mmCIF file of C-alpha atoms and ligand atoms in Angstrom:
data_model
loop_
_atom_site.group_PDB
_atom_site.id
_atom_site.type_symbol
_atom_site.label_atom_id
_atom_site.label_comp_id
_atom_site.label_asym_id
_atom_site.label_seq_id
_atom_site.Cartn_x
_atom_site.Cartn_y
_atom_site.Cartn_z
ATOM 1 C CA MET J 1 -11.091 -58.804 -32.462
ATOM 2 C CA ASN J 2 -14.691 -58.003 -31.735
ATOM 3 C CA ALA J 3 -16.418 -57.257 -35.046
ATOM 4 C CA ALA J 4 -19.414 -55.715 -33.278
ATOM 5 C CA ILE J 5 -17.119 -53.089 -31.775
ATOM 6 C CA LEU J 6 -15.248 -52.493 -34.993
ATOM 7 C CA HIS J 7 -18.154 -52.205 -37.393
ATOM 8 C CA ASN J 8 -20.424 -49.191 -37.457
ATOM 9 C CA PRO J 9 -23.302 -49.082 -39.895
ATOM 10 C CA ASP J 10 -22.785 -46.760 -42.855
ATOM 11 C CA GLY J 11 -24.695 -43.544 -43.443
ATOM 12 C CA LEU J 12 -25.693 -41.473 -46.459
ATOM 13 C CA TYR J 13 -25.896 -37.689 -46.269
ATOM 14 C CA VAL J 14 -27.275 -35.315 -48.893
ATOM 15 C CA HIS J 15 -26.673 -31.578 -48.510
ATOM 16 C CA VAL J 16 -29.521 -29.485 -49.912
ATOM 17 C CA PRO J 17 -27.985 -26.018 -50.301
ATOM 18 C CA PHE J 18 -31.148 -23.931 -50.682
ATOM 19 C CA CYS J 19 -32.828 -21.538 -48.258
ATOM 20 C CA ASP J 20 -35.573 -18.938 -48.527
ATOM 21 C CA GLY J 21 -33.221 -16.330 -47.002
ATOM 22 C CA LYS J 22 -30.137 -16.270 -44.800
ATOM 23 C CA CYS J 23 -30.345 -16.366 -41.003
ATOM 24 C CA PRO J 24 -27.691 -13.970 -39.652
ATOM 25 C CA TYR J 25 -26.158 -16.536 -37.265
ATOM 26 C CA CYS J 26 -25.840 -19.355 -39.804
ATOM 27 C CA ALA J 27 -22.653 -20.372 -41.594
ATOM 28 C CA PHE J 28 -23.974 -23.587 -43.136
ATOM 29 C CA TYR J 29 -23.575 -23.391 -46.894
ATOM 30 C CA SER J 30 -26.740 -22.208 -48.624
ATOM 31 C CA VAL J 31 -27.902 -20.072 -51.537
ATOM 32 C CA PRO J 32 -31.344 -18.616 -52.321
ATOM 33 C CA PHE J 33 -33.715 -21.195 -53.799
ATOM 34 C CA THR J 34 -34.478 -20.919 -57.519
ATOM 35 C CA PRO J 35 -36.080 -23.577 -59.770
ATOM 36 C CA ASP J 36 -33.059 -23.400 -62.117
ATOM 37 C CA GLY J 37 -30.622 -23.830 -59.220
ATOM 38 C CA GLU J 38 -32.646 -26.802 -57.983
ATOM 39 C CA ALA J 39 -32.576 -28.442 -61.449
ATOM 40 C CA ASP J 40 -28.793 -27.937 -61.782
ATOM 41 C CA TRP J 41 -28.187 -29.230 -58.263
ATOM 42 C CA LEU J 42 -30.316 -32.337 -58.922
ATOM 43 C CA ARG J 43 -28.406 -33.143 -62.111
ATOM 44 C CA ALA J 44 -25.066 -32.816 -60.292
ATOM 45 C CA VAL J 45 -26.176 -34.870 -57.263
ATOM 46 C CA LEU J 46 -27.380 -37.664 -59.554
ATOM 47 C CA ALA J 47 -24.003 -37.601 -61.337
ATOM 48 C CA GLU J 48 -22.125 -37.691 -58.014
ATOM 49 C CA LEU J 49 -24.343 -40.554 -56.848
ATOM 50 C CA ALA J 50 -23.630 -42.606 -59.964
ATOM 51 C CA CYS J 51 -19.922 -42.007 -59.552
ATOM 52 C CA GLU J 52 -19.845 -42.832 -55.823
ATOM 53 C CA ARG J 53 -21.892 -45.961 -56.407
ATOM 54 C CA ALA J 54 -18.964 -47.349 -58.382
ATOM 55 C CA GLU J 55 -16.535 -46.292 -55.632
ATOM 56 C CA TRP J 56 -18.577 -47.782 -52.763
ATOM 57 C CA PRO J 57 -19.990 -51.022 -54.193
ATOM 58 C CA GLU J 58 -20.260 -52.463 -50.676
ATOM 59 C CA LEU J 59 -22.098 -49.497 -49.145
ATOM 60 C CA SER J 60 -25.221 -50.674 -47.385
ATOM 61 C CA PRO J 61 -26.485 -47.623 -45.530
ATOM 62 C CA ALA J 62 -28.373 -47.993 -42.276
ATOM 63 C CA THR J 63 -29.272 -44.301 -42.179
ATOM 64 C CA ILE J 64 -30.026 -41.517 -44.655
ATOM 65 C CA TYR J 65 -29.934 -37.845 -43.698
ATOM 66 C CA PHE J 66 -31.038 -34.918 -45.863
ATOM 67 C CA GLY J 67 -29.757 -31.716 -44.286
ATOM 68 C CA GLY J 68 -28.973 -28.219 -45.292
ATOM 69 C CA GLY J 69 -29.981 -25.692 -46.130
ATOM 70 C CA THR J 70 -33.648 -26.379 -46.309
ATOM 71 C CA PRO J 71 -34.585 -29.765 -47.772
ATOM 72 C CA SER J 72 -38.299 -28.978 -47.344
ATOM 73 C CA LEU J 73 -37.955 -26.418 -50.173
ATOM 74 C CA LEU J 74 -37.304 -29.119 -52.808
ATOM 75 C CA SER J 75 -40.178 -29.859 -55.186
ATOM 76 C CA GLY J 76 -42.099 -33.136 -55.185
ATOM 77 C CA ASP J 77 -40.695 -34.195 -58.532
ATOM 78 C CA VAL J 78 -37.129 -33.705 -57.294
ATOM 79 C CA TRP J 79 -37.829 -35.888 -54.235
ATOM 80 C CA LEU J 80 -39.152 -38.659 -56.493
ATOM 81 C CA ARG J 81 -36.064 -38.487 -58.725
ATOM 82 C CA LEU J 82 -33.716 -38.520 -55.711
ATOM 83 C CA SER J 83 -35.430 -41.477 -54.089
ATOM 84 C CA GLU J 84 -35.426 -43.429 -57.355
ATOM 85 C CA ALA J 85 -31.708 -42.731 -57.834
ATOM 86 C CA LEU J 86 -30.809 -43.730 -54.266
ATOM 87 C CA HIS J 87 -32.670 -47.031 -54.674
ATOM 88 C CA ALA J 88 -30.956 -47.658 -58.013
ATOM 89 C CA ALA J 89 -27.497 -46.878 -56.599
ATOM 90 C CA PHE J 90 -27.536 -48.677 -53.249
ATOM 91 C CA ASP J 91 -29.176 -51.518 -51.424
ATOM 92 C CA LEU J 92 -31.432 -49.651 -49.001
ATOM 93 C CA ALA J 93 -32.852 -52.776 -47.338
ATOM 94 C CA ALA J 94 -30.868 -52.083 -44.153
ATOM 95 C CA VAL J 95 -32.050 -48.477 -43.777
ATOM 96 C CA THR J 96 -33.738 -48.032 -40.403
ATOM 97 C CA GLU J 97 -33.721 -44.246 -40.189
ATOM 98 C CA TRP J 98 -34.276 -41.664 -42.928
ATOM 99 C CA THR J 99 -34.190 -38.116 -41.593
ATOM 100 C CA VAL J 100 -35.149 -34.917 -43.394
ATOM 101 C CA GLU J 101 -34.511 -31.440 -41.952
ATOM 102 C CA ALA J 102 -37.486 -29.132 -42.443
ATOM 103 C CA ASN J 103 -38.213 -25.470 -41.843
ATOM 104 C CA PRO J 104 -41.618 -24.489 -40.430
ATOM 105 C CA GLY J 105 -42.211 -21.974 -43.230
ATOM 106 C CA SER J 106 -41.878 -24.479 -46.067
ATOM 107 C CA LEU J 107 -43.310 -27.719 -44.682
ATOM 108 C CA THR J 108 -46.567 -28.727 -46.367
ATOM 109 C CA THR J 109 -48.955 -31.643 -45.801
ATOM 110 C CA GLU J 110 -48.358 -32.715 -49.430
ATOM 111 C CA ARG J 111 -44.599 -32.887 -48.849
ATOM 112 C CA LEU J 112 -45.034 -34.845 -45.624
ATOM 113 C CA ALA J 113 -47.303 -37.359 -47.380
ATOM 114 C CA LEU J 114 -44.775 -37.760 -50.191
ATOM 115 C CA TRP J 115 -41.893 -38.312 -47.729
ATOM 116 C CA LYS J 116 -43.937 -40.885 -45.831
ATOM 117 C CA GLY J 117 -44.503 -42.779 -49.076
ATOM 118 C CA LEU J 118 -40.798 -42.680 -49.920
ATOM 119 C CA GLY J 119 -39.780 -44.157 -46.568
ATOM 120 C CA VAL J 120 -38.702 -41.035 -44.686
ATOM 121 C CA ASN J 121 -39.347 -41.840 -41.013
ATOM 122 C CA ARG J 122 -37.743 -38.995 -39.054
ATOM 123 C CA ILE J 123 -38.298 -35.219 -39.289
ATOM 124 C CA SER J 124 -36.060 -32.608 -37.694
ATOM 125 C CA LEU J 125 -37.866 -29.265 -37.526
ATOM 126 C CA GLY J 126 -35.919 -26.019 -37.085
ATOM 127 C CA ALA J 127 -38.189 -24.312 -34.548
ATOM 128 C CA GLN J 128 -35.345 -22.327 -32.861
ATOM 129 C CA SER J 129 -37.687 -20.520 -30.427
ATOM 130 C CA PHE J 130 -41.299 -20.352 -29.256
ATOM 131 C CA ASP J 131 -41.199 -16.573 -28.928
ATOM 132 C CA ASP J 132 -42.055 -14.485 -31.997
ATOM 133 C CA GLY J 133 -39.811 -11.633 -30.803
ATOM 134 C CA VAL J 134 -36.825 -14.007 -30.557
ATOM 135 C CA LEU J 135 -37.592 -15.530 -33.961
ATOM 136 C CA ARG J 136 -37.521 -12.024 -35.451
ATOM 137 C CA ARG J 137 -34.270 -11.235 -33.650
ATOM 138 C CA LEU J 138 -32.770 -14.463 -35.039
ATOM 139 C CA GLY J 139 -33.814 -13.371 -38.522
ATOM 140 C CA ARG J 140 -36.155 -16.342 -38.916
ATOM 141 C CA ARG J 141 -38.838 -16.053 -41.534
ATOM 142 C CA HIS J 142 -41.524 -18.032 -39.700
ATOM 143 C CA THR J 143 -43.702 -17.574 -36.616
ATOM 144 C CA VAL J 144 -44.456 -19.700 -33.558
ATOM 145 C CA ALA J 145 -47.916 -20.387 -35.030
ATOM 146 C CA GLN J 146 -46.212 -21.879 -38.114
ATOM 147 C CA VAL J 147 -44.027 -24.119 -35.909
ATOM 148 C CA CYS J 148 -47.149 -25.409 -34.130
ATOM 149 C CA ALA J 149 -48.972 -25.943 -37.447
ATOM 150 C CA ALA J 150 -45.953 -27.830 -38.821
ATOM 151 C CA VAL J 151 -45.856 -30.078 -35.745
ATOM 152 C CA GLU J 152 -49.562 -30.808 -36.110
ATOM 153 C CA ALA J 153 -49.043 -31.685 -39.775
ATOM 154 C CA ILE J 154 -46.109 -33.983 -38.913
ATOM 155 C CA GLY J 155 -48.314 -35.874 -36.440
ATOM 156 C CA ALA J 156 -51.273 -35.985 -38.844
ATOM 157 C CA ALA J 157 -49.014 -37.441 -41.547
ATOM 158 C CA GLY J 158 -48.194 -40.327 -39.201
ATOM 159 C CA PHE J 159 -44.596 -39.536 -38.263
ATOM 160 C CA GLU J 160 -43.789 -40.799 -34.783
ATOM 161 C CA ASN J 161 -40.096 -39.931 -34.747
ATOM 162 C CA TRP J 162 -39.635 -36.183 -34.990
ATOM 163 C CA GLY J 163 -37.650 -33.521 -33.197
ATOM 164 C CA LEU J 164 -37.130 -29.801 -32.778
ATOM 165 C CA ASP J 165 -33.995 -27.633 -32.941
ATOM 166 C CA LEU J 166 -33.804 -24.805 -30.400
ATOM 167 C CA ILE J 167 -31.256 -21.996 -30.109
ATOM 168 C CA ALA J 168 -30.263 -21.159 -26.539
ATOM 169 C CA CYS J 169 -28.376 -18.179 -25.089
ATOM 170 C CA VAL J 170 -29.930 -15.531 -27.322
ATOM 171 C CA PRO J 171 -28.902 -12.140 -25.868
ATOM 172 C CA GLY J 172 -31.790 -10.328 -24.219
ATOM 173 C CA VAL J 173 -33.633 -13.581 -23.431
ATOM 174 C CA GLY J 174 -33.695 -14.022 -19.654
ATOM 175 C CA PRO J 175 -34.255 -17.289 -17.746
ATOM 176 C CA ALA J 176 -38.054 -16.935 -17.616
ATOM 177 C CA ARG J 177 -38.380 -16.306 -21.346
ATOM 178 C CA TRP J 178 -36.025 -19.199 -22.138
ATOM 179 C CA ALA J 179 -37.964 -21.482 -19.770
ATOM 180 C CA ALA J 180 -41.165 -20.536 -21.603
ATOM 181 C CA THR J 181 -39.615 -21.656 -24.913
ATOM 182 C CA LEU J 182 -38.463 -24.942 -23.364
ATOM 183 C CA ASP J 183 -41.907 -25.582 -21.880
ATOM 184 C CA ALA J 184 -43.684 -24.732 -25.134
ATOM 185 C CA ALA J 185 -41.375 -27.097 -27.031
ATOM 186 C CA LEU J 186 -41.919 -29.927 -24.534
ATOM 187 C CA ALA J 187 -45.696 -29.382 -24.563
ATOM 188 C CA LEU J 188 -45.721 -30.411 -28.235
ATOM 189 C CA ARG J 189 -44.324 -33.811 -27.167
ATOM 190 C CA PRO J 190 -41.381 -34.131 -29.574
ATOM 191 C CA ARG J 191 -39.231 -37.249 -29.301
ATOM 192 C CA HIS J 192 -35.955 -35.393 -29.779
ATOM 193 C CA ILE J 193 -34.726 -31.869 -29.026
ATOM 194 C CA SER J 194 -31.392 -30.352 -30.049
ATOM 195 C CA VAL J 195 -30.345 -27.354 -27.979
ATOM 196 C CA TYR J 196 -27.581 -25.297 -29.563
ATOM 197 C CA ALA J 197 -26.010 -22.353 -27.764
ATOM 198 C CA LEU J 198 -25.919 -19.403 -30.155
ATOM 199 C CA THR J 199 -22.426 -19.109 -31.637
ATOM 200 C CA VAL J 200 -20.853 -16.446 -33.795
ATOM 201 C CA GLU J 201 -19.592 -18.273 -36.868
ATOM 202 C CA GLU J 202 -16.924 -16.921 -39.148
ATOM 203 C CA GLY J 203 -18.575 -15.760 -42.368
ATOM 204 C CA ALA J 204 -22.027 -15.322 -40.797
ATOM 205 C CA GLN J 205 -23.673 -11.893 -40.702
ATOM 206 C CA LEU J 206 -23.519 -11.973 -36.897
ATOM 207 C CA ALA J 207 -19.706 -11.943 -37.042
ATOM 208 C CA LYS J 208 -19.841 -8.625 -38.901
ATOM 209 C CA GLU J 209 -22.334 -7.258 -36.376
ATOM 210 C CA ARG J 210 -20.031 -8.276 -33.556
ATOM 211 C CA ALA J 211 -16.985 -6.733 -35.245
ATOM 212 C CA ALA J 212 -18.955 -3.492 -35.609
ATOM 213 C CA GLY J 213 -19.830 -3.551 -31.904
ATOM 214 C CA ARG J 214 -23.536 -4.075 -32.571
ATOM 215 C CA PHE J 215 -23.760 -7.591 -31.149
ATOM 216 C CA ALA J 216 -22.350 -9.420 -28.103
ATOM 217 C CA LEU J 217 -22.945 -12.955 -26.854
ATOM 218 C CA LEU J 218 -24.171 -13.598 -23.309
ATOM 219 C CA SER J 219 -21.446 -13.980 -20.675
ATOM 220 C CA ASP J 220 -20.137 -17.535 -20.136
ATOM 221 C CA GLY J 221 -21.921 -17.716 -16.781
ATOM 222 C CA ARG J 222 -25.291 -16.780 -18.287
ATOM 223 C CA GLN J 223 -24.815 -19.227 -21.165
ATOM 224 C CA LEU J 224 -24.083 -22.062 -18.725
ATOM 225 C CA ALA J 225 -27.151 -21.127 -16.684
ATOM 226 C CA ARG J 226 -29.421 -21.254 -19.777
ATOM 227 C CA LEU J 227 -27.993 -24.639 -20.831
ATOM 228 C CA ALA J 228 -28.362 -25.988 -17.271
ATOM 229 C CA LEU J 229 -31.998 -24.883 -17.280
ATOM 230 C CA ALA J 230 -32.513 -26.794 -20.538
ATOM 231 C CA GLU J 231 -30.952 -29.925 -19.052
ATOM 232 C CA LYS J 232 -33.175 -29.652 -15.958
ATOM 233 C CA ARG J 233 -36.435 -29.152 -17.883
ATOM 234 C CA MET J 234 -35.587 -31.908 -20.381
ATOM 235 C CA GLY J 235 -34.645 -34.321 -17.603
ATOM 236 C CA GLU J 236 -37.938 -33.645 -15.805
ATOM 237 C CA ALA J 237 -39.761 -34.426 -19.057
ATOM 238 C CA GLY J 238 -37.972 -37.793 -19.412
ATOM 239 C CA PHE J 239 -35.417 -36.753 -22.031
ATOM 240 C CA ALA J 240 -31.865 -38.070 -21.762
ATOM 241 C CA ARG J 241 -28.981 -35.813 -22.761
ATOM 242 C CA TYR J 242 -27.350 -38.423 -24.978
ATOM 243 C CA GLU J 243 -24.876 -35.942 -26.441
ATOM 244 C CA ILE J 244 -23.872 -32.459 -25.338
ATOM 245 C CA SER J 245 -26.415 -30.709 -27.579
ATOM 246 C CA ASN J 246 -28.934 -33.512 -28.045
ATOM 247 C CA TYR J 247 -31.793 -34.821 -25.924
ATOM 248 C CA ALA J 248 -34.091 -37.739 -26.732
ATOM 249 C CA LEU J 249 -36.784 -39.891 -25.239
ATOM 250 C CA PRO J 250 -35.524 -43.480 -24.883
ATOM 251 C CA GLY J 251 -35.125 -45.101 -28.314
ATOM 252 C CA PHE J 252 -35.381 -41.821 -30.253
ATOM 253 C CA GLU J 253 -31.697 -40.891 -30.403
ATOM 254 C CA CYS J 254 -30.562 -39.899 -33.906
ATOM 255 C CA ARG J 255 -28.926 -43.082 -35.210
ATOM 256 C CA HIS J 256 -27.231 -41.295 -38.080
ATOM 257 C CA ASN J 257 -25.394 -38.855 -35.818
ATOM 258 C CA LEU J 258 -24.592 -41.549 -33.260
ATOM 259 C CA ALA J 259 -22.881 -43.596 -35.993
ATOM 260 C CA VAL J 260 -20.869 -40.534 -37.069
ATOM 261 C CA TRP J 261 -19.763 -39.875 -33.469
ATOM 262 C CA ARG J 262 -18.822 -43.547 -33.161
ATOM 263 C CA GLY J 263 -16.414 -43.111 -36.070
ATOM 264 C CA GLY J 264 -18.560 -44.827 -38.711
ATOM 265 C CA ASP J 265 -18.273 -44.359 -42.468
ATOM 266 C CA TYR J 266 -20.638 -42.037 -44.297
ATOM 267 C CA LEU J 267 -20.959 -40.833 -47.833
ATOM 268 C CA GLY J 268 -21.962 -37.196 -48.210
ATOM 269 C CA MET J 269 -23.218 -35.722 -51.485
ATOM 270 C CA GLY J 270 -23.913 -32.170 -52.592
ATOM 271 C CA PRO J 271 -21.859 -28.994 -52.256
ATOM 272 C CA ALA J 272 -20.228 -28.663 -48.794
ATOM 273 C CA ALA J 273 -21.036 -32.295 -47.923
ATOM 274 C CA ALA J 274 -18.405 -34.186 -45.927
ATOM 275 C CA SER J 275 -17.600 -37.898 -46.235
ATOM 276 C CA HIS J 276 -15.596 -40.338 -44.156
ATOM 277 C CA ARG J 277 -14.328 -43.745 -45.141
ATOM 278 C CA GLY J 278 -11.775 -45.505 -43.013
ATOM 279 C CA GLY J 279 -9.033 -42.969 -42.459
ATOM 280 C CA ARG J 280 -9.987 -40.803 -45.418
ATOM 281 C CA ARG J 281 -12.124 -37.680 -45.194
ATOM 282 C CA TRP J 282 -13.195 -35.381 -47.969
ATOM 283 C CA THR J 283 -15.411 -32.335 -48.211
ATOM 284 C CA ASN J 284 -16.992 -31.045 -51.395
ATOM 285 C CA HIS J 285 -16.355 -27.356 -51.994
ATOM 286 C CA ALA J 286 -19.071 -25.084 -50.670
ATOM 287 C CA ASP J 287 -19.807 -23.665 -54.106
ATOM 288 C CA LEU J 288 -22.950 -24.601 -56.021
ATOM 289 C CA CYS J 289 -21.656 -23.126 -59.323
ATOM 290 C CA ALA J 290 -18.456 -25.186 -59.151
ATOM 291 C CA TYR J 291 -20.420 -28.255 -58.016
ATOM 292 C CA VAL J 292 -22.793 -28.160 -60.977
ATOM 293 C CA SER J 293 -20.189 -27.254 -63.628
ATOM 294 C CA ALA J 294 -17.328 -29.677 -62.920
ATOM 295 C CA PRO J 295 -17.606 -33.299 -64.106
ATOM 296 C CA LEU J 296 -16.694 -34.409 -60.578
ATOM 297 C CA PRO J 297 -17.279 -32.303 -57.468
ATOM 298 C CA PRO J 298 -14.244 -30.230 -56.492
ATOM 299 C CA ARG J 299 -13.244 -31.297 -52.983
ATOM 300 C CA GLU J 300 -10.612 -31.208 -50.261
ATOM 301 C CA SER J 301 -9.309 -34.602 -49.238
ATOM 302 C CA GLU J 302 -7.361 -35.580 -46.167
ATOM 303 C CA ILE J 303 -5.948 -38.872 -44.951
ATOM 304 C CA SER J 304 -5.863 -38.930 -41.168
ATOM 305 C CA SER J 305 -3.280 -40.889 -39.251
ATOM 306 C CA VAL J 306 -4.485 -43.783 -37.106
ATOM 307 C CA GLU J 307 -3.705 -41.571 -34.111
ATOM 308 C CA GLY J 308 -5.882 -38.790 -35.544
ATOM 309 C CA GLN J 309 -8.770 -41.216 -36.083
ATOM 310 C CA ALA J 310 -8.479 -42.563 -32.553
ATOM 311 C CA LEU J 311 -8.351 -39.043 -31.111
ATOM 312 C CA ASP J 312 -11.491 -38.049 -33.038
ATOM 313 C CA ARG J 313 -13.258 -41.143 -31.753
ATOM 314 C CA LEU J 314 -12.160 -40.349 -28.200
ATOM 315 C CA ILE J 315 -13.212 -36.680 -28.302
ATOM 316 C CA PHE J 316 -16.593 -37.323 -29.966
ATOM 317 C CA GLY J 317 -17.220 -40.376 -27.773
ATOM 318 C CA LEU J 318 -16.582 -38.439 -24.561
ATOM 319 C CA ARG J 319 -19.327 -35.980 -25.557
ATOM 320 C CA THR J 320 -21.923 -38.772 -25.644
ATOM 321 C CA ALA J 321 -23.680 -40.281 -22.646
ATOM 322 C CA GLU J 322 -22.563 -43.764 -23.739
ATOM 323 C CA GLY J 323 -18.935 -42.578 -23.526
ATOM 324 C CA VAL J 324 -15.990 -44.342 -25.086
ATOM 325 C CA GLY J 325 -14.211 -47.474 -23.946
ATOM 326 C CA MET J 326 -10.437 -47.686 -23.839
ATOM 327 C CA SER J 327 -10.638 -51.344 -24.876
ATOM 328 C CA GLU J 328 -12.562 -50.317 -27.996
ATOM 329 C CA LEU J 329 -9.850 -47.806 -28.877
ATOM 330 C CA GLU J 330 -7.138 -50.390 -28.198
ATOM 331 C CA MET J 331 -8.740 -53.039 -30.389
ATOM 332 C CA ARG J 332 -9.703 -50.692 -33.154
ATOM 333 C CA TYR J 333 -6.565 -48.612 -33.465
ATOM 334 C CA GLU J 334 -3.786 -50.697 -31.811
ATOM 335 C CA LEU J 335 -1.963 -47.579 -30.686
ATOM 336 C CA PRO J 336 0.864 -47.058 -28.238
ATOM 337 C CA THR J 337 -0.242 -43.442 -27.567
ATOM 338 C CA LEU J 338 -3.313 -44.678 -25.722
ATOM 339 C CA SER J 339 -1.331 -44.718 -22.496
ATOM 340 C CA ARG J 340 -0.645 -40.974 -22.915
ATOM 341 C CA TRP J 341 -4.375 -40.267 -23.343
ATOM 342 C CA ARG J 342 -5.130 -42.510 -20.385
ATOM 343 C CA CYS J 343 -2.745 -40.398 -18.265
ATOM 344 C CA THR J 344 -4.390 -37.174 -19.470
ATOM 345 C CA LEU J 345 -7.846 -38.597 -18.731
ATOM 346 C CA GLU J 346 -6.714 -39.599 -15.236
ATOM 347 C CA GLN J 347 -5.484 -36.036 -14.614
ATOM 348 C CA LEU J 348 -8.760 -34.628 -15.962
ATOM 349 C CA ALA J 349 -10.697 -37.013 -13.707
ATOM 350 C CA LYS J 350 -8.908 -35.507 -10.690
ATOM 351 C CA VAL J 351 -10.363 -32.087 -11.533
ATOM 352 C CA GLY J 352 -13.798 -33.605 -12.071
ATOM 353 C CA VAL J 353 -14.356 -33.087 -15.794
ATOM 354 C CA VAL J 354 -14.253 -36.740 -16.921
ATOM 355 C CA VAL J 355 -15.198 -39.945 -15.187
ATOM 356 C CA GLU J 356 -14.409 -43.614 -15.832
ATOM 357 C CA ALA J 357 -16.692 -46.549 -15.060
ATOM 358 C CA ASN J 358 -15.941 -50.119 -16.158
ATOM 359 C CA GLY J 359 -13.325 -48.909 -18.616
ATOM 360 C CA VAL J 360 -15.694 -46.418 -20.273
ATOM 361 C CA TRP J 361 -14.866 -42.709 -20.143
ATOM 362 C CA ARG J 362 -17.313 -39.830 -20.436
ATOM 363 C CA LEU J 363 -17.606 -36.155 -19.552
ATOM 364 C CA THR J 364 -19.100 -35.200 -16.192
ATOM 365 C CA ARG J 365 -21.688 -32.407 -15.891
ATOM 366 C CA ARG J 366 -18.828 -29.936 -15.328
ATOM 367 C CA GLY J 367 -16.951 -31.553 -18.226
ATOM 368 C CA ARG J 368 -19.858 -30.851 -20.582
ATOM 369 C CA GLU J 369 -19.501 -27.175 -19.687
ATOM 370 C CA VAL J 370 -15.815 -27.145 -20.623
ATOM 371 C CA ALA J 371 -15.836 -29.811 -23.354
ATOM 372 C CA ASP J 372 -13.695 -27.770 -25.748
ATOM 373 C CA GLY J 373 -11.018 -27.416 -23.061
ATOM 374 C CA VAL J 374 -11.039 -31.198 -22.477
ATOM 375 C CA ALA J 375 -10.491 -31.730 -26.209
ATOM 376 C CA VAL J 376 -7.567 -29.281 -26.188
ATOM 377 C CA GLU J 377 -5.931 -31.160 -23.284
ATOM 378 C CA LEU J 378 -6.242 -34.464 -25.170
ATOM 379 C CA MET J 379 -4.837 -32.961 -28.361
ATOM 380 C CA GLY J 380 -1.875 -31.420 -26.489
HETATM 381 C C1 SAM N 1 -28.144 -27.317 -40.595
HETATM 382 S S1 SAM N 1 -28.976 -26.126 -39.658
HETATM 383 C C2 SAM N 1 -30.370 -26.029 -40.672
HETATM 384 C C3 SAM N 1 -31.690 -26.500 -40.340
HETATM 385 C C4 SAM N 1 -32.818 -25.778 -41.025
HETATM 386 N N1 SAM N 1 -32.465 -25.162 -42.243
HETATM 387 C C5 SAM N 1 -33.375 -24.694 -40.130
HETATM 388 O O1 SAM N 1 -32.956 -23.560 -40.246
HETATM 389 O O2 SAM N 1 -34.243 -25.005 -39.354
HETATM 390 C C6 SAM N 1 -29.308 -27.073 -38.224
HETATM 391 C C7 SAM N 1 -29.425 -26.284 -36.949
HETATM 392 O O3 SAM N 1 -28.209 -25.668 -36.586
HETATM 393 C C8 SAM N 1 -28.506 -24.661 -35.641
HETATM 394 N N2 SAM N 1 -27.580 -23.540 -35.871
HETATM 395 C C9 SAM N 1 -27.086 -23.119 -37.049
HETATM 396 N N3 SAM N 1 -26.220 -22.088 -36.850
HETATM 397 C C10 SAM N 1 -26.171 -21.876 -35.506
HETATM 398 C C11 SAM N 1 -25.446 -20.948 -34.669
HETATM 399 N N4 SAM N 1 -24.622 -20.045 -35.163
HETATM 400 N N5 SAM N 1 -25.628 -21.031 -33.335
HETATM 401 C C12 SAM N 1 -26.464 -21.962 -32.804
HETATM 402 N N6 SAM N 1 -27.170 -22.847 -33.556
HETATM 403 C C13 SAM N 1 -27.030 -22.798 -34.883
HETATM 404 C C14 SAM N 1 -29.971 -24.304 -35.792
HETATM 405 O O4 SAM N 1 -30.663 -24.689 -34.638
HETATM 406 C C15 SAM N 1 -30.404 -25.141 -36.973
HETATM 407 O O5 SAM N 1 -31.717 -25.598 -36.850
HETATM 408 S S1 SF4 N 2 -30.426 -21.787 -40.159
HETATM 409 FE FE1 SF4 N 2 -31.423 -23.027 -41.704
HETATM 410 S S2 SF4 N 2 -32.781 -21.592 -42.814
HETATM 411 FE FE2 SF4 N 2 -31.329 -20.354 -41.690
HETATM 412 S S3 SF4 N 2 -29.720 -19.952 -43.207
HETATM 413 FE FE3 SF4 N 2 -29.082 -21.729 -41.965
HETATM 414 S S4 SF4 N 2 -29.743 -23.470 -43.111
HETATM 415 FE FE4 SF4 N 2 -30.857 -21.694 -43.950
#
């Protein structure tokens, strides 16, 4: 067996569940920031870290990712304690990428300098739009001027690897207005841009608005047109669409997410954080009170079958530009069902949604538009 194919570097994820308000479209777990909540959360994360350290003595993470929520809201002292604890728990010598998600309204030059000193080397900034009217409609609590100031501060602090999140397909935003946001984002010269089509998530305020008839998404055709425009503008600027929602300049792909999509192991900590180790997955309950009161985080655990793991790898792999090789699946999972998936892929290739080259399968341009349907066919 080829060890290089079988081994993916490990990742560490920390979920910071605090925000300065709730965006109506967002269903990620978060609560309003308070200093007491932050102190309780820190104590519980440190306890979870100590416990997981004993469970994962071999963990040698190659990537660290602080997401949320809004990690940029955490105080300097908390960052120092977290960094100290991570170094004490794990050997971080192999870490090549340490990402922190930041919001434009809470990113300060002091925080950036502190992160730089700790070894953070990648910033993901939630810009969402370069149109103040759209930011207001999205319920964001920052302005375009604050996004630009944050980007300037990121550069001044010496971060080379940084990216922006944008939300596409906002109702009422026509092609010209969307193109203006794309151009404004590209003009800042980020290395990475995530483009997410606005979705209505169960539990988010937008779902209630939709149920009450006060909100409707763009038609499928308009959504596809906005996403195609993004792909065109990004391509012209030298960005590769290395995953359905992610664009990067060469060498600036997010290594942490790539390892997750390649089926690697990762340890997640904090309420709502997910972890994956071999065939086992678990997710801490999305409940800060429960997380800080129980001796061990309450969580849901699931052991996936080898077939389930292989299917996940296939579906996530197809969504990436690098695709997924049948020989990798064969070696890694030794499954008889592969021939069934091969048949399905061959049928899907006939209708132009997947393509195979040198044994590697990936979605075509049309396939990226109907990726969920491709997944359903493979699961069937
Ligand atoms: C984990 S969230 C939080 C990042 C950070 N707190 C922020 O707001 O900038 C990561 C990204 O998911 C995207 N997102 C969250 N909910 C979404 C939705 N319903 N539709 C489209 N994009 C969404 C946003 O672009 C956001 O920046
Ligand atoms: S999008 Fe970001 S800031 Fe808004 S609620 Fe979600 S996590 Fe918080």
